[in-house]
mmCIF file of C-alpha atoms in Angstrom:
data_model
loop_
_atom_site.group_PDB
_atom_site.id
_atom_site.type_symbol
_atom_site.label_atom_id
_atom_site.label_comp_id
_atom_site.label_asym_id
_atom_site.label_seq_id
_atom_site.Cartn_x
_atom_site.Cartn_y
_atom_site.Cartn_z
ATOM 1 C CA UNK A 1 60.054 112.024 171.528
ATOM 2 C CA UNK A 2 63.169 113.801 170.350
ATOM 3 C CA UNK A 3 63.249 111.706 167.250
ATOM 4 C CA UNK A 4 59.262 112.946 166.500
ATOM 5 C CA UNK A 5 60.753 116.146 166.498
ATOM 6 C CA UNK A 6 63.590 115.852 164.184
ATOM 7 C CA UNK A 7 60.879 113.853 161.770
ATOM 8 C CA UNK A 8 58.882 117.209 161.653
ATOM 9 C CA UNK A 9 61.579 119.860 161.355
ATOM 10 C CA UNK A 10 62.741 117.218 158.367
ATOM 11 C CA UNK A 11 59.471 118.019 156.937
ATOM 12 C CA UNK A 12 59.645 121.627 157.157
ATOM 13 C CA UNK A 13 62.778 121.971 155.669
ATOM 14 C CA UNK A 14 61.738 119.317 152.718
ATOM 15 C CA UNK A 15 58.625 121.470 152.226
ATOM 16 C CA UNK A 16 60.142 125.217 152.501
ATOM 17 C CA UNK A 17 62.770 123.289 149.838
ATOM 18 C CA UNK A 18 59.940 122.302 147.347
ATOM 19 C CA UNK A 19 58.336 125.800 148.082
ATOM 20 C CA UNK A 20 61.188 127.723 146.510
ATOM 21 C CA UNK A 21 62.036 125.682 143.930
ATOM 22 C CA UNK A 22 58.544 125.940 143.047
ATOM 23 C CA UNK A 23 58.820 130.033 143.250
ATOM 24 C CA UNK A 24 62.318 129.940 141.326
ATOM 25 C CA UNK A 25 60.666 127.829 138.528
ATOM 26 C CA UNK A 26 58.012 130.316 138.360
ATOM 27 C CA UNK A 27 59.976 133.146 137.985
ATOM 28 C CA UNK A 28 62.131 131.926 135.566
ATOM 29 C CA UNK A 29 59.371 130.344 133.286
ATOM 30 C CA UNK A 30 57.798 133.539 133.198
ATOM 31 C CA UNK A 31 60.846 135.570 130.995
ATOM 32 C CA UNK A 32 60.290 135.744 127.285
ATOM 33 C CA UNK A 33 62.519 135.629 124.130
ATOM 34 C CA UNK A 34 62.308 138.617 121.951
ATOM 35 C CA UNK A 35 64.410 138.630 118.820
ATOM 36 C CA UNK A 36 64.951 142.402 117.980
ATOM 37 C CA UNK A 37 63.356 143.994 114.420
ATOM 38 C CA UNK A 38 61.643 140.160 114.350
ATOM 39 C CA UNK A 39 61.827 138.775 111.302
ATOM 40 C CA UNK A 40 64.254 141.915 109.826
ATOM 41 C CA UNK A 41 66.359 141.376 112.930
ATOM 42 C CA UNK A 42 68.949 144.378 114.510
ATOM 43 C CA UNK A 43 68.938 146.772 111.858
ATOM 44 C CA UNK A 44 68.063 150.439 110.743
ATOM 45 C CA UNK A 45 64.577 152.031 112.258
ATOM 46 C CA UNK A 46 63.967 148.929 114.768
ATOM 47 C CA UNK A 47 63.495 151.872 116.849
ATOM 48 C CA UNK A 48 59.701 151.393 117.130
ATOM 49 C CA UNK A 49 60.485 147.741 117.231
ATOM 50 C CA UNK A 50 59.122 147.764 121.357
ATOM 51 C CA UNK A 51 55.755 149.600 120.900
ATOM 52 C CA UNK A 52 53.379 147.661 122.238
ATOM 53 C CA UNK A 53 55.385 144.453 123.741
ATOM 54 C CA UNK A 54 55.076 144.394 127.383
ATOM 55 C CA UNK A 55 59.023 143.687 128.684
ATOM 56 C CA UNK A 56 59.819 142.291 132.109
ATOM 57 C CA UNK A 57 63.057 142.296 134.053
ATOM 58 C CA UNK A 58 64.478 139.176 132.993
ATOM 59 C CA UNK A 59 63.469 138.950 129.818
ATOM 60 C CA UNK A 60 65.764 138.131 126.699
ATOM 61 C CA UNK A 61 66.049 140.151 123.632
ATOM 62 C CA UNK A 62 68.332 138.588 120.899
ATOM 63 C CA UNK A 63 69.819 140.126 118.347
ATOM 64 C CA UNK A 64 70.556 139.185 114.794
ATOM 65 C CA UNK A 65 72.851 140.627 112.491
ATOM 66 C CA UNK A 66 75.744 140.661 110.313
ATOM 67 C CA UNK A 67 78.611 141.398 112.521
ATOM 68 C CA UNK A 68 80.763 142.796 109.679
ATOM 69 C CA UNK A 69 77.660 145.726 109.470
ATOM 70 C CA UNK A 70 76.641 146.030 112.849
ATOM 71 C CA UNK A 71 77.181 145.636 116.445
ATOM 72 C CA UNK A 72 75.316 145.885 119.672
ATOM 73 C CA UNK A 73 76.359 148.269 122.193
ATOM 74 C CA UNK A 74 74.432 148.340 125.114
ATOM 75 C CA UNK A 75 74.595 152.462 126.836
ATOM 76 C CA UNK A 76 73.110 154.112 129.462
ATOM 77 C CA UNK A 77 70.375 157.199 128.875
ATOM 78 C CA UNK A 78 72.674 159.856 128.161
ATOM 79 C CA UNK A 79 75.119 157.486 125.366
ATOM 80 C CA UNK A 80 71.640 156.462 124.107
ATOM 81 C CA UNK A 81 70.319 160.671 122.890
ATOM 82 C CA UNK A 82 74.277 161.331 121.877
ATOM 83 C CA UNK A 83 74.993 157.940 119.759
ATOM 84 C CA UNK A 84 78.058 157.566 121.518
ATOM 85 C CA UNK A 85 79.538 155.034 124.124
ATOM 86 C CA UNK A 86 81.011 156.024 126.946
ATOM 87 C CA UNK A 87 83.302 154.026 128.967
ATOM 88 C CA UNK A 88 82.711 150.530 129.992
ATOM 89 C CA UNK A 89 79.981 150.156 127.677
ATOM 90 C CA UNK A 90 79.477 146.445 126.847
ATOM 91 C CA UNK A 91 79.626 145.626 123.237
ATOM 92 C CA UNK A 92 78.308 142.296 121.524
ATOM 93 C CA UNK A 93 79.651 141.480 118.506
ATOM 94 C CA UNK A 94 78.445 138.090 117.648
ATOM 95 C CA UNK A 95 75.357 138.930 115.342
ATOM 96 C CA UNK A 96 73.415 136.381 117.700
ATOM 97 C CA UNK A 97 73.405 138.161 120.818
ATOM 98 C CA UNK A 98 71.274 137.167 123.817
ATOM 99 C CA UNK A 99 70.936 140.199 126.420
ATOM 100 C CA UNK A 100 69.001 139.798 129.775
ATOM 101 C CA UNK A 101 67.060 142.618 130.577
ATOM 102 C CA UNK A 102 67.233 144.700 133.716
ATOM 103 C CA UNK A 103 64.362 146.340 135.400
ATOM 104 C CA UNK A 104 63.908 150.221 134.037
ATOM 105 C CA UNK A 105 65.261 150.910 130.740
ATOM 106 C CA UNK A 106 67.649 149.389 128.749
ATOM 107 C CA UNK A 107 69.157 151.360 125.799
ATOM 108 C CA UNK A 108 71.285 150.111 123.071
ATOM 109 C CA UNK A 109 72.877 151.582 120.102
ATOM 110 C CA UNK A 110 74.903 150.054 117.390
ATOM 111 C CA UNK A 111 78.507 151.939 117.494
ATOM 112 C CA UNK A 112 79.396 151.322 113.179
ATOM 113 C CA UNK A 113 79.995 155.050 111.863
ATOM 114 C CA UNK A 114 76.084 156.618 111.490
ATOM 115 C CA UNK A 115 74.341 153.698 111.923
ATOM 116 C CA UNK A 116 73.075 155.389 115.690
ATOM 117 C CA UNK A 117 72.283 158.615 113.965
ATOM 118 C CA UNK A 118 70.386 156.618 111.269
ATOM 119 C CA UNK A 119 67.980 155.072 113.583
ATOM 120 C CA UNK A 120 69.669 152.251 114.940
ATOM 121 C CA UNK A 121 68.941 152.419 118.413
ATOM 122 C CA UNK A 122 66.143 150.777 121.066
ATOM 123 C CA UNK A 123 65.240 151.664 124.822
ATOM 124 C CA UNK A 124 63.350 149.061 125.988
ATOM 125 C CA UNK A 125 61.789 149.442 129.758
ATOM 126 C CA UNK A 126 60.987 146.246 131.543
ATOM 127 C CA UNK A 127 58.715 146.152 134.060
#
């Protein structure tokens, strides 16, 4: 009798097992790849660039760029309206830059002298 038991819990755990891989498969199959500007990639005015996408936390946005132009800084609300970084900021410098977003919104700026001030900024608010 003790050995029926031990067949069942078996079960359980083998099915709770397939459950969340299941529900971790899900979730993960469901974040997107967005490639900033599209086709123009990370450049000046992409600042309209999210109008009408529909972000989720967990979502990718890549950027693409010539990293002797540009770079990728990625700033919270208040380095976002000044064009400025403020400490810790992390900055990407690859010109292929894959960033994961986090749920509420995600600014980022590019720190080369004007470029901010010229338009070269996002917020992007995932869901």
């Amino acid at each position: 009798m003790a050995q029926g038991r031990g067949s069942a819990s078996h079960s359980v755990a083998v099915l709770a097992l397939a459950l969340l891989c299941v529900l971790l498969h899900g979730e993960f199959a469901e974040s997107a790849v967005y490639t900033v500007g599209d086709r123009g990639g990370w450049s000046f005015n992409t600042g309209g660039w999210p109008r009408g996408k529909r972000f989720r936390a967990g979502d990718v946005l890549v950027f693409k760029y010539s990293p002797a132009a540009h770079n990728v800084v990625a700033v919270n609300a208040a380095g976002y309206r000044s064009c400025s970084a403020p400490r810790g900021s992390r900055t990407y410098r690859t010109g292929n830059d894959r960033v994961t977003l986090a749920r509420g919104t995600n600014y980022f700026i590019c720190t080369f002298p004007g470029h901010c001030q010229s338009g070269m900024k996002i917020a992007v608010t995932a869901a």
